[in-house]
Amino acid sequence: MSKARTDDEGKLSHSLHDPDEHHTETYPVLVLGALGVVYGDIGTSPIYAFREALHAASTDGSLLRADVLGIVSMIFWALTLIVTVKYILFVLRADNDGEGGILSLMALARESYKSRPRLILGLGIVGASLFYGDAVITPAISVLSAIEGLEIITPAFTPYVVPITITILLTLFSVQRFGTARMAFFFGPITFAWFLALGFFGLWHLFDDLSVLAAVNPHYGFDYIVRNQGTAFATIGTVFLAVTGAEALYADLGHFGRRPIATAWMWIVFPCLLLNYFGQGAFVLAHGEAAKNPFFEMFPPWALLPMVLLATAATVIASQAVISGAYSLSRQAVQLNLLPRLRVQHTSEKQSGQVYLPRVNFLLGLVVVLLVLGFERSTNLAAAYGIAVTGNMLVTTTLLFIVMTRIWKWQFWAAALTTASFLIIDITFVGANLIKVIDGGWASLLVAILIVLIMSTWVKGSRQLQKKVGQGDVPLELISRKLAQSPPTIVPGTAVFLTGNPKGTPTALLHSLKHYNALHERNVILNVVTAPTPTVRKSDRMHIEPINDRFVQVTLTFGYMERPNVPRTLAIFKIAGWNFDIMTTSFFLARRSLKASPRSEMPYWQDKLFIALAHSASDATEYFQIPTGRVVEIGTQVTI
């Protein structure tokens, strides 16, 4: 009943306005909030990124001075080119009415084509699936790497690292149902303190060997690759860990706006990250034996325990941000008809974006705990981390090219040159991370592949079901005309029939006439559709088309970031002189019982998967927020 609108009338205007306009909070508050939510993931990368790059570079047992400078140089330029140039200067400008994220970018790109190419839909599905693959790794590696800092205090903590990590993660997932509003209040200040600590201790150790500043010269990075052709690819893959979390800048665009996100990066996050990475580099140059875990080794004894605790808090915040992102992405996917209806609980009366999806939370938490138990060490998880993020960034670059040429109206050569430079970087990192597949990268890829399978099955099955149902549809105009000529028994009140095809007669109406031979005084044929924009203006919310004295067609349009509330929306408008009264209105829904057909367009196993997904969908009554006491459900059987 909820599907993406594809007709020309359904196209809602899109403007490349400043995505900061809809925020009412003060600018400093938005910047502080962006620190806690947007930069939690990339902000915890210094704990393990530089360490893993050193380990990859020293597989032969030796670590040269030029190797350290080469690694620092590659991290510096990765942060500069991917985050500062690609995301801050370009991607953040590709807002879809102020909203960001891979599905928003996909919807924006598809909207520029009348034909709605399936290739772009496929790219969106792949990008979203890769996000889920990343979302299960981030909490596991972040919290595990922070708790491993206890081993620096005393090796006696080693047997307790995994149990403590799992306890923290289980607690984190168990409190999600209470909402993140209260926790979010502390996110910004704690993350701000984290970045200040990163910058302070990085600056402190920078003076251990100031020659590390020479790594700003990209020559050192290229020189490392040329000299170490055997290990260079593996090292590049670990260097990418320094920029994991960059996609959050775009995913959280709608929460904070472009300018606060850019300000937080340029003035706080970027300088502090650079100071810490260069400080770690200088520390290793001066104390080569500390290469095992330079992040925690470079703290003085008095600061070690406080920094472990602060790191743990920062990683929990990073995990919370990616969990919330998974909720938002899932809700968007449902609205865009990429997933079956999922139960959505709003956890804030003020912020509609704060939602909790029980099923997503359970599955995410289960996979995260299994990953910690299976990999046990953050070093092992590092092999699984990054491959999904690189794929997501590659999809983002591809869709950005479409936006540049079709919406921003750039000349083809300018868009091609710009995105080609990003593609070279993306493809290099994708290739470097592909070698991780055997060592653990299969974990995130397996999650992504399963999500692609589920989404593609749901999209294909929904189209097949719509086609099957449409073949037996009786034109609404024909039925309404016959009922006007030879009316059945008229009963008082209003009947609202929900349908996915406004031109056909709803199955519930046909069955009602067949069994009761009665018709209500007023009958509303209601179609709920999803626009390719995050929100919809009130003036575009409802489209009314009277048929005759008894029938009226109503189309309600909601953005993919909005939760449909059918009764409340109907109450706002007067439909053909009818003032909506919930106590005299009955909602009729058709509940379909699906069966697989040997002549289906999909393989038998995919038919069964689609039927299982359809059965798992949350109740339409709850999804559209219709009071259960006003609903009449009529069962039908459909063979697909």
XYZ file of C-alpha atoms in Angstrom:
640
model
C 0.000 0.000 0.000
C 2.977 2.226 0.366
C 5.047 2.565 -2.752
C 7.307 5.040 -4.489
C 5.369 7.428 -6.677
C 6.491 7.268 -10.279
C 4.034 9.382 -12.222
C 4.816 12.942 -13.302
C 2.105 14.325 -11.052
C 3.828 12.708 -8.094
C 7.126 14.491 -8.678
C 7.646 16.882 -5.844
C 9.826 19.886 -6.343
C 13.412 19.613 -5.190
C 15.585 22.584 -4.555
C 19.281 22.702 -3.826
C 18.740 24.919 -0.831
C 20.946 25.275 2.193
C 20.220 22.213 4.335
C 20.816 24.272 7.470
C 17.620 26.273 7.068
C 15.322 23.884 8.932
C 17.381 23.807 12.122
C 16.278 25.984 15.013
C 19.070 25.197 17.493
C 21.883 27.663 17.985
C 24.915 27.201 15.773
C 27.333 26.201 18.601
C 24.825 23.584 19.819
C 24.626 22.108 16.310
C 28.422 22.001 16.053
C 28.688 20.306 19.457
C 25.934 17.842 18.512
C 27.709 17.034 15.251
C 30.843 16.176 17.240
C 28.954 13.589 19.270
C 26.931 11.956 16.515
C 28.686 12.529 13.194
C 32.321 12.103 14.230
C 32.071 9.372 16.852
C 33.212 6.643 14.441
C 36.054 8.419 12.657
C 37.079 9.943 15.983
C 37.858 6.547 17.493
C 39.930 5.382 14.513
C 43.262 6.571 16.043
C 42.913 3.788 18.620
C 43.566 1.091 16.020
C 44.185 2.561 12.518
C 47.846 3.584 12.925
C 48.591 0.428 14.928
C 47.206 -1.858 12.203
C 49.077 0.038 9.485
C 52.348 -0.439 11.388
C 51.666 -4.151 11.802
C 50.949 -4.512 8.079
C 54.149 -2.653 7.223
C 56.313 -4.735 9.560
C 55.219 -8.228 8.547
C 58.860 -9.026 7.661
C 59.962 -8.102 11.178
C 61.506 -4.733 10.282
C 60.085 -1.213 10.444
C 62.119 1.531 8.805
C 61.911 5.253 9.498
C 60.730 5.795 5.917
C 57.938 3.270 6.514
C 56.565 5.272 9.457
C 56.710 8.505 7.464
C 55.016 6.780 4.524
C 52.137 5.556 6.704
C 51.614 8.951 8.330
C 51.693 10.578 4.892
C 49.060 8.190 3.503
C 46.787 8.773 6.511
C 47.173 12.539 6.161
C 46.252 12.552 2.481
C 43.443 10.027 2.928
C 41.801 12.292 5.519
C 42.399 15.356 3.363
C 41.200 14.013 0.020
C 38.348 11.765 1.136
C 36.842 13.717 4.014
C 37.815 17.342 3.433
C 37.634 17.448 -0.355
C 35.164 14.744 -1.352
C 32.643 14.877 1.482
C 32.936 18.416 2.862
C 33.279 20.233 -0.479
C 31.098 18.056 -2.730
C 28.973 15.272 -1.244
C 27.423 17.394 1.529
C 26.041 19.731 -1.160
C 24.028 16.872 -2.710
C 21.201 17.164 -0.196
C 17.718 15.870 -0.914
C 15.624 18.674 0.581
C 18.090 18.888 3.433
C 18.466 15.137 4.008
C 21.510 12.997 3.261
C 22.502 9.345 3.181
C 22.910 6.765 0.439
C 19.154 6.199 -0.026
C 18.506 9.954 -0.174
C 21.189 10.246 -2.845
C 19.670 7.313 -4.722
C 16.195 8.855 -4.582
C 17.606 12.192 -5.750
C 19.413 10.585 -8.689
C 16.348 8.524 -9.715
C 14.125 11.587 -9.520
C 16.168 13.209 -12.294
C 15.024 10.470 -14.718
C 11.409 10.089 -15.838
C 11.953 6.384 -16.426
C 13.339 5.784 -12.880
C 16.220 3.506 -14.016
C 16.462 0.240 -12.129
C 20.244 0.483 -12.300
C 20.180 3.467 -9.942
C 17.784 1.590 -7.665
C 20.249 -1.305 -7.675
C 23.111 1.008 -6.731
C 21.048 2.349 -3.838
C 20.303 -1.167 -2.623
C 23.983 -2.137 -2.789
C 25.060 1.039 -0.988
C 22.468 0.592 1.772
C 23.411 -3.071 2.194
C 27.080 -2.179 2.542
C 26.122 0.311 5.269
C 24.559 -2.538 7.240
C 27.736 -4.548 6.686
C 29.705 -1.690 8.208
C 27.167 -1.143 11.001
C 27.782 -4.585 12.518
C 31.570 -4.126 12.558
C 31.769 -0.617 14.030
C 30.386 -1.332 17.537
C 32.403 -4.545 17.810
C 35.816 -3.169 16.818
C 35.358 0.208 18.528
C 34.418 -1.061 21.990
C 36.802 -4.035 21.808
C 39.777 -1.839 20.865
C 39.050 0.541 23.752
C 38.729 -2.227 26.357
C 42.016 -3.719 25.136
C 43.641 -0.618 26.579
C 43.201 -2.254 30.004
C 45.886 -4.742 28.982
C 48.407 -1.898 28.917
C 47.622 -1.189 32.574
C 48.132 -4.829 33.497
C 48.102 -8.068 31.443
C 45.857 -9.542 34.134
C 42.905 -7.914 32.363
C 43.462 -9.943 29.171
C 40.985 -12.788 29.967
C 38.290 -10.232 30.800
C 38.501 -8.081 27.639
C 35.889 -10.045 25.664
C 33.420 -10.482 28.589
C 33.622 -6.771 29.454
C 33.141 -5.833 25.788
C 30.085 -8.075 25.424
C 28.607 -6.734 28.666
C 28.949 -3.153 27.417
C 27.465 -4.010 24.011
C 24.528 -5.947 25.487
C 23.812 -3.029 27.789
C 24.013 -0.608 24.879
C 21.541 -2.559 22.746
C 19.190 -3.247 25.652
C 18.703 0.457 26.466
C 17.934 1.452 22.880
C 14.178 1.121 23.471
C 14.339 4.052 25.890
C 15.567 6.385 23.149
C 18.772 8.336 22.674
C 17.556 11.804 23.641
C 19.034 11.769 27.157
C 22.275 10.088 26.108
C 22.647 12.455 23.159
C 22.780 15.383 25.591
C 26.140 14.075 26.825
C 27.483 12.889 23.475
C 28.783 16.242 22.289
C 30.702 17.299 25.440
C 32.248 13.831 25.913
C 33.341 13.625 22.272
C 34.661 17.188 22.457
C 36.755 16.175 25.477
C 37.905 13.111 23.533
C 39.119 15.166 20.585
C 40.858 17.658 22.873
C 42.660 14.757 24.544
C 43.629 13.323 21.148
C 45.055 16.666 20.070
C 46.769 17.398 23.385
C 48.664 14.104 23.702
C 49.411 14.100 19.984
C 50.932 17.574 20.241
C 52.844 16.534 23.349
C 54.549 13.639 21.549
C 54.961 15.548 18.303
C 58.095 17.027 19.861
C 59.542 13.522 20.313
C 60.624 13.768 16.667
C 59.536 16.858 14.736
C 60.858 15.362 11.529
C 57.555 13.481 11.299
C 56.057 16.696 9.920
C 57.848 15.932 6.667
C 55.109 13.332 6.073
C 52.889 16.149 4.799
C 54.837 15.690 1.573
C 52.976 13.008 -0.478
C 56.362 11.818 -1.740
C 56.751 9.682 1.389
C 53.498 7.860 0.731
C 54.355 7.139 -2.902
C 57.897 6.165 -1.921
C 56.556 3.615 0.566
C 54.327 2.037 -2.103
C 57.219 1.804 -4.589
C 59.657 0.326 -2.056
C 57.213 -2.146 -0.511
C 55.256 -3.552 -3.411
C 54.746 -6.831 -1.567
C 53.075 -5.306 1.498
C 51.884 -1.949 0.130
C 48.402 -3.153 -0.760
C 47.802 -4.600 2.697
C 49.093 -1.407 4.310
C 46.819 0.772 2.162
C 43.893 -1.361 3.319
C 44.730 -0.659 6.965
C 45.361 3.045 6.290
C 41.741 3.232 5.147
C 40.690 2.480 8.737
C 41.582 6.116 9.479
C 38.669 7.353 7.327
C 36.003 4.793 8.247
C 33.082 6.804 9.519
C 33.422 9.498 6.860
C 30.113 8.399 5.334
C 28.414 9.535 8.567
C 29.020 13.146 7.514
C 26.501 12.667 4.713
C 24.180 10.247 6.512
C 23.582 12.739 9.356
C 23.262 15.791 7.122
C 19.565 16.179 7.908
C 20.179 16.213 11.663
C 22.683 19.072 11.787
C 23.095 20.733 8.379
C 26.134 21.179 6.183
C 27.759 24.201 7.844
C 27.865 22.816 11.432
C 29.238 19.496 10.161
C 31.881 21.265 8.064
C 32.796 23.637 10.908
C 33.217 20.780 13.395
C 35.497 18.987 10.951
C 37.700 21.902 9.892
C 38.175 23.486 13.310
C 38.082 20.587 15.779
C 38.054 17.050 14.359
C 40.542 17.357 11.494
C 43.238 19.253 13.470
C 42.943 16.941 16.490
C 43.083 13.781 14.366
C 46.157 15.058 12.499
C 47.904 16.013 15.742
C 47.249 12.552 17.153
C 48.376 10.616 14.077
C 51.504 12.742 13.693
C 52.090 12.438 17.456
C 51.827 8.643 17.238
C 54.249 8.732 14.305
C 56.755 10.832 16.238
C 56.369 8.555 19.275
C 57.117 5.446 17.215
C 60.104 7.121 15.571
C 61.507 7.887 19.026
C 60.380 4.651 20.724
C 60.263 1.980 18.050
C 59.503 -0.763 20.552
C 56.094 0.808 21.241
C 54.766 -0.104 17.802
C 52.646 -2.883 19.328
C 49.966 -0.439 20.524
C 51.265 3.132 20.123
C 47.981 4.853 20.952
C 47.845 3.638 24.551
C 51.615 3.262 24.962
C 52.196 6.995 24.445
C 50.102 8.009 27.480
C 51.921 8.642 30.781
C 50.913 6.273 33.618
C 48.693 8.860 35.318
C 46.650 9.374 32.133
C 46.329 5.767 30.996
C 43.275 4.691 33.017
C 41.365 7.982 32.405
C 42.080 7.671 28.679
C 40.897 4.050 28.607
C 37.659 5.145 30.279
C 37.311 8.116 27.930
C 38.067 5.875 24.951
C 35.388 3.438 26.111
C 32.858 6.271 26.373
C 33.867 7.545 22.930
C 33.496 4.093 21.355
C 30.079 3.597 22.952
C 29.049 6.933 21.461
C 30.425 5.877 18.079
C 28.452 2.636 18.349
C 25.288 4.506 19.339
C 25.631 6.750 16.292
C 25.875 3.839 13.847
C 22.997 2.000 15.561
C 20.783 5.082 15.238
C 21.905 5.354 11.615
C 20.775 1.767 11.008
C 17.331 2.641 12.406
C 17.005 5.691 10.154
C 18.209 3.806 7.092
C 15.762 0.972 7.767
C 12.865 3.395 8.062
C 13.851 5.037 4.783
C 14.103 1.609 3.136
C 10.585 0.718 4.292
C 9.170 3.991 3.003
C 10.916 3.495 -0.354
C 9.482 -0.044 -0.512
C 12.890 -1.711 -0.301
C 11.929 -3.611 2.856
C 8.637 -4.910 4.279
C 6.905 -2.799 6.897
C 8.845 -2.797 10.166
C 7.559 -1.833 13.578
C 8.753 1.687 14.340
C 8.656 3.215 17.820
C 9.195 6.941 18.226
C 11.302 7.646 21.298
C 10.978 11.426 21.336
C 7.934 13.686 21.323
C 9.984 16.536 19.866
C 12.309 14.864 17.340
C 10.553 12.699 14.724
C 13.938 11.355 13.603
C 14.547 9.574 16.915
C 13.130 6.107 16.309
C 13.630 2.585 17.589
C 13.089 -0.528 15.462
C 12.982 -3.609 17.737
C 13.666 -6.156 14.994
C 16.628 -4.226 13.594
C 18.021 -3.714 17.094
C 17.804 -7.436 17.924
C 19.429 -8.613 14.689
C 22.139 -5.949 14.837
C 22.958 -6.737 18.458
C 23.039 -10.481 17.785
C 25.479 -10.165 14.885
C 27.718 -7.721 16.795
C 28.009 -10.066 19.797
C 28.723 -13.042 17.516
C 31.498 -11.041 15.816
C 33.151 -10.236 19.156
C 32.952 -13.873 20.222
C 34.237 -15.104 16.867
C 37.114 -12.654 16.306
C 38.023 -11.922 19.972
C 40.670 -9.273 19.124
C 40.285 -5.881 17.478
C 43.272 -6.760 15.284
C 41.303 -9.706 13.903
C 38.227 -7.532 13.393
C 40.322 -4.941 11.545
C 40.605 -7.489 8.747
C 36.811 -7.462 8.438
C 36.533 -3.679 8.725
C 36.730 -1.266 5.836
C 35.647 -3.404 2.905
C 31.962 -2.459 3.273
C 32.799 1.228 3.786
C 34.939 1.400 0.647
C 32.109 -0.114 -1.382
C 29.644 2.383 0.074
C 31.949 5.271 -0.852
C 32.311 3.914 -4.385
C 28.523 3.865 -4.798
C 28.315 7.404 -3.388
C 30.818 8.665 -5.974
C 28.898 7.007 -8.823
C 25.574 8.522 -7.758
C 27.279 11.889 -7.196
C 28.255 11.936 -10.877
C 24.579 11.606 -11.839
C 23.633 14.445 -9.499
C 26.402 16.650 -10.889
C 25.365 16.183 -14.518
C 21.574 15.997 -14.253
C 20.696 18.202 -11.275
C 23.617 20.586 -10.805
C 23.891 20.829 -14.610
C 27.680 20.561 -14.657
C 29.334 20.045 -17.996
C 30.043 16.365 -18.573
C 33.825 16.753 -18.714
C 33.955 18.723 -15.442
C 31.829 16.161 -13.603
C 33.795 13.293 -15.138
C 37.185 14.734 -14.129
C 36.017 15.463 -10.584
C 34.420 12.084 -9.932
C 37.216 10.232 -11.771
C 39.714 11.539 -9.225
C 37.463 10.269 -6.425
C 36.946 6.951 -8.224
C 40.687 6.372 -8.471
C 40.989 6.736 -4.694
C 37.859 4.652 -4.025
C 38.877 1.833 -6.367
C 42.382 1.766 -4.883
C 40.980 1.345 -1.379
C 38.377 -1.198 -2.559
C 41.152 -3.262 -4.155
C 43.332 -2.984 -1.068
C 40.490 -4.123 1.157
C 39.450 -7.016 -1.084
C 42.507 -8.944 0.050
C 40.925 -8.923 3.527
C 38.017 -11.098 2.417
C 39.608 -14.394 3.465
C 40.972 -12.981 6.750
C 37.603 -11.676 7.938
C 36.222 -9.329 5.311
C 33.735 -12.065 4.433
C 31.778 -11.179 7.592
C 30.680 -7.698 6.514
C 30.284 -8.835 2.899
C 28.059 -11.714 4.011
C 25.802 -9.295 5.876
C 25.694 -6.975 2.841
C 24.925 -9.847 0.445
C 22.068 -11.046 2.656
C 20.596 -7.523 2.748
C 20.931 -7.196 -1.052
C 19.134 -10.531 -1.414
C 16.334 -9.457 0.928
C 15.858 -6.017 -0.651
C 16.014 -7.234 -4.251
C 13.578 -10.060 -3.452
C 11.161 -7.637 -1.809
C 11.318 -5.164 -4.719
C 10.934 -7.859 -7.385
C 8.252 -9.744 -5.458
C 6.266 -6.565 -4.779
C 6.262 -5.734 -8.486
C 5.184 -9.253 -9.370
C 2.439 -9.175 -6.739
C 1.216 -5.796 -7.980
C 1.183 -7.129 -11.531
C -0.714 -10.248 -10.468
C -3.287 -8.318 -8.495
C -3.612 -5.756 -11.288
C -4.569 -8.454 -13.795
C -7.752 -9.162 -11.887
C -8.580 -5.562 -11.054
C -12.005 -4.238 -11.988
C -11.883 -0.580 -13.060
C -13.158 1.604 -10.230
C -14.947 3.886 -12.657
C -16.993 0.934 -13.969
C -18.009 -0.286 -10.509
C -18.899 3.188 -9.261
C -21.061 3.803 -12.332
C -22.930 0.514 -11.950
C -23.486 1.129 -8.236
C -24.893 4.579 -9.040
C -27.310 3.058 -11.548
C -28.338 0.137 -9.325
C -27.404 0.982 -5.745
C -27.348 -1.713 -3.055
C -28.495 -1.147 0.510
C -27.036 2.136 1.793
C -25.772 2.163 5.370
C -24.791 5.268 7.330
C -21.164 6.302 7.888
C -17.987 6.423 5.883
C -15.883 3.577 4.529
C -12.210 4.091 3.724
C -10.706 1.416 1.443
C -6.904 1.305 1.383
C -5.464 0.237 -1.941
C -2.183 0.224 -3.834
C -3.934 0.794 -7.183
C -6.219 3.855 -7.139
C -7.620 3.070 -10.600
C -8.789 -0.422 -9.680
C -11.575 -1.434 -7.332
C -10.156 -2.421 -3.925
C -10.503 -6.121 -3.170
C -12.036 -5.269 0.203
C -14.814 -3.292 -1.532
C -15.626 -6.133 -3.938
C -15.787 -8.662 -1.102
C -17.899 -6.323 1.004
C -20.420 -5.922 -1.798
C -20.389 -9.665 -2.487
C -21.026 -10.755 1.097
C -23.143 -7.902 2.492
C -24.674 -6.282 -0.610
C -24.335 -2.972 1.200
C -22.590 0.326 0.562
C -21.735 3.148 2.938
C -23.041 6.670 2.449
C -19.531 7.917 1.694
C -16.704 5.797 0.295
C -13.084 6.905 0.128
C -10.660 5.017 -2.097
C -7.401 5.791 -0.321
C -3.925 5.359 -1.789
C -0.857 6.085 0.375
C 2.321 6.744 -1.575
C 5.869 7.715 -0.722
C 7.510 10.691 -2.389
C 11.173 10.667 -3.441
C 11.765 13.505 -0.964
C 12.289 13.313 2.823
C 9.239 15.413 3.683
C 6.198 16.744 1.872
C 4.622 20.176 2.179
C 1.101 20.335 3.596
C -0.190 21.662 0.282
C 1.124 18.531 -1.464
C -0.031 16.073 1.187
C -3.477 15.259 -0.218
C -4.867 14.942 -3.726
C -8.660 14.602 -4.028
C -10.536 13.444 -7.095
C -14.350 13.126 -6.722
C -15.901 10.245 -8.694
C -19.614 10.665 -7.917
C -21.879 11.383 -4.947
C -20.832 8.161 -3.218
C -17.173 7.802 -4.146
C -14.060 9.965 -3.898
C -10.434 9.091 -4.632
C -7.860 10.366 -2.148
C -4.090 10.108 -2.467
C -1.984 10.831 0.609
C 1.695 11.520 -0.021
C 4.335 11.213 2.684
C 8.074 11.755 2.485
C 10.361 8.798 3.056
C 11.478 10.292 6.371
C 7.897 10.656 7.634
C 5.723 8.099 9.391
C 2.261 7.905 7.807
C -0.574 8.828 10.172
C -3.693 8.327 8.080
C -6.441 9.339 10.581
C -4.642 12.518 11.642
C -4.017 13.521 8.028
C -7.624 12.890 6.986
C -8.839 14.933 9.951
C -6.947 17.998 8.720
C -8.693 18.138 5.359
C -12.292 18.414 4.260
C -12.967 15.819 1.589
C -15.804 16.774 -0.722
C -17.629 18.511 2.093
C -17.036 15.631 4.521
C -15.625 16.421 7.930
C -13.688 13.373 9.041
C -15.068 11.696 12.172
C -13.184 8.625 13.328
C -16.237 7.322 15.234
C -18.362 7.062 12.081
C -15.586 5.831 9.809
C -14.545 2.255 9.091
C -11.247 1.353 7.434
C -11.299 -1.689 5.148
C -8.043 -3.545 4.482
C -7.414 -6.637 2.395
C -5.134 -9.169 4.093
C -3.519 -11.280 1.388
C -2.539 -14.914 1.840
C 0.302 -15.568 -0.607
C 1.154 -18.884 -2.264
C 4.059 -19.706 -4.550
C 3.334 -20.638 -8.156
C 5.470 -22.970 -10.325
C 5.015 -20.448 -13.164
C 6.397 -17.545 -11.157
C 8.883 -15.085 -12.663
C 11.108 -15.697 -9.634
C 12.801 -18.957 -8.606
C 10.793 -21.051 -6.155
C 13.189 -20.320 -3.268
C 12.864 -16.567 -3.913
C 9.074 -16.870 -3.966
C 9.235 -18.531 -0.571
C 11.572 -15.833 0.730
C 9.222 -13.086 -0.475
C 6.243 -14.806 1.152
C 8.194 -15.122 4.421
C 9.100 -11.419 4.260
C 5.485 -10.495 3.571
C 4.343 -12.553 6.567
C 6.950 -10.842 8.768
C 5.740 -7.354 7.836
C 4.205 -5.378 10.670
C 0.461 -4.905 10.643
C -0.779 -2.220 8.236
C -3.133 -0.955 10.938
C -0.193 -0.152 13.207
C 1.980 1.171 10.380
C -0.649 3.676 9.224
C -1.607 4.405 12.866
C -5.266 3.478 12.419
C -7.245 2.621 15.592
C -7.766 -1.153 15.611
C -11.400 -0.733 16.663
C -12.173 1.029 13.363
C -10.571 -1.581 11.071
C -12.263 -4.335 9.066
C -9.880 -6.852 7.492
C -10.964 -9.094 4.608
C -8.779 -12.044 3.651
C -7.887 -12.925 0.067
C -5.591 -15.520 -1.458
C -3.102 -14.640 -4.194
C -0.795 -17.009 -6.075
C 2.381 -15.273 -7.225
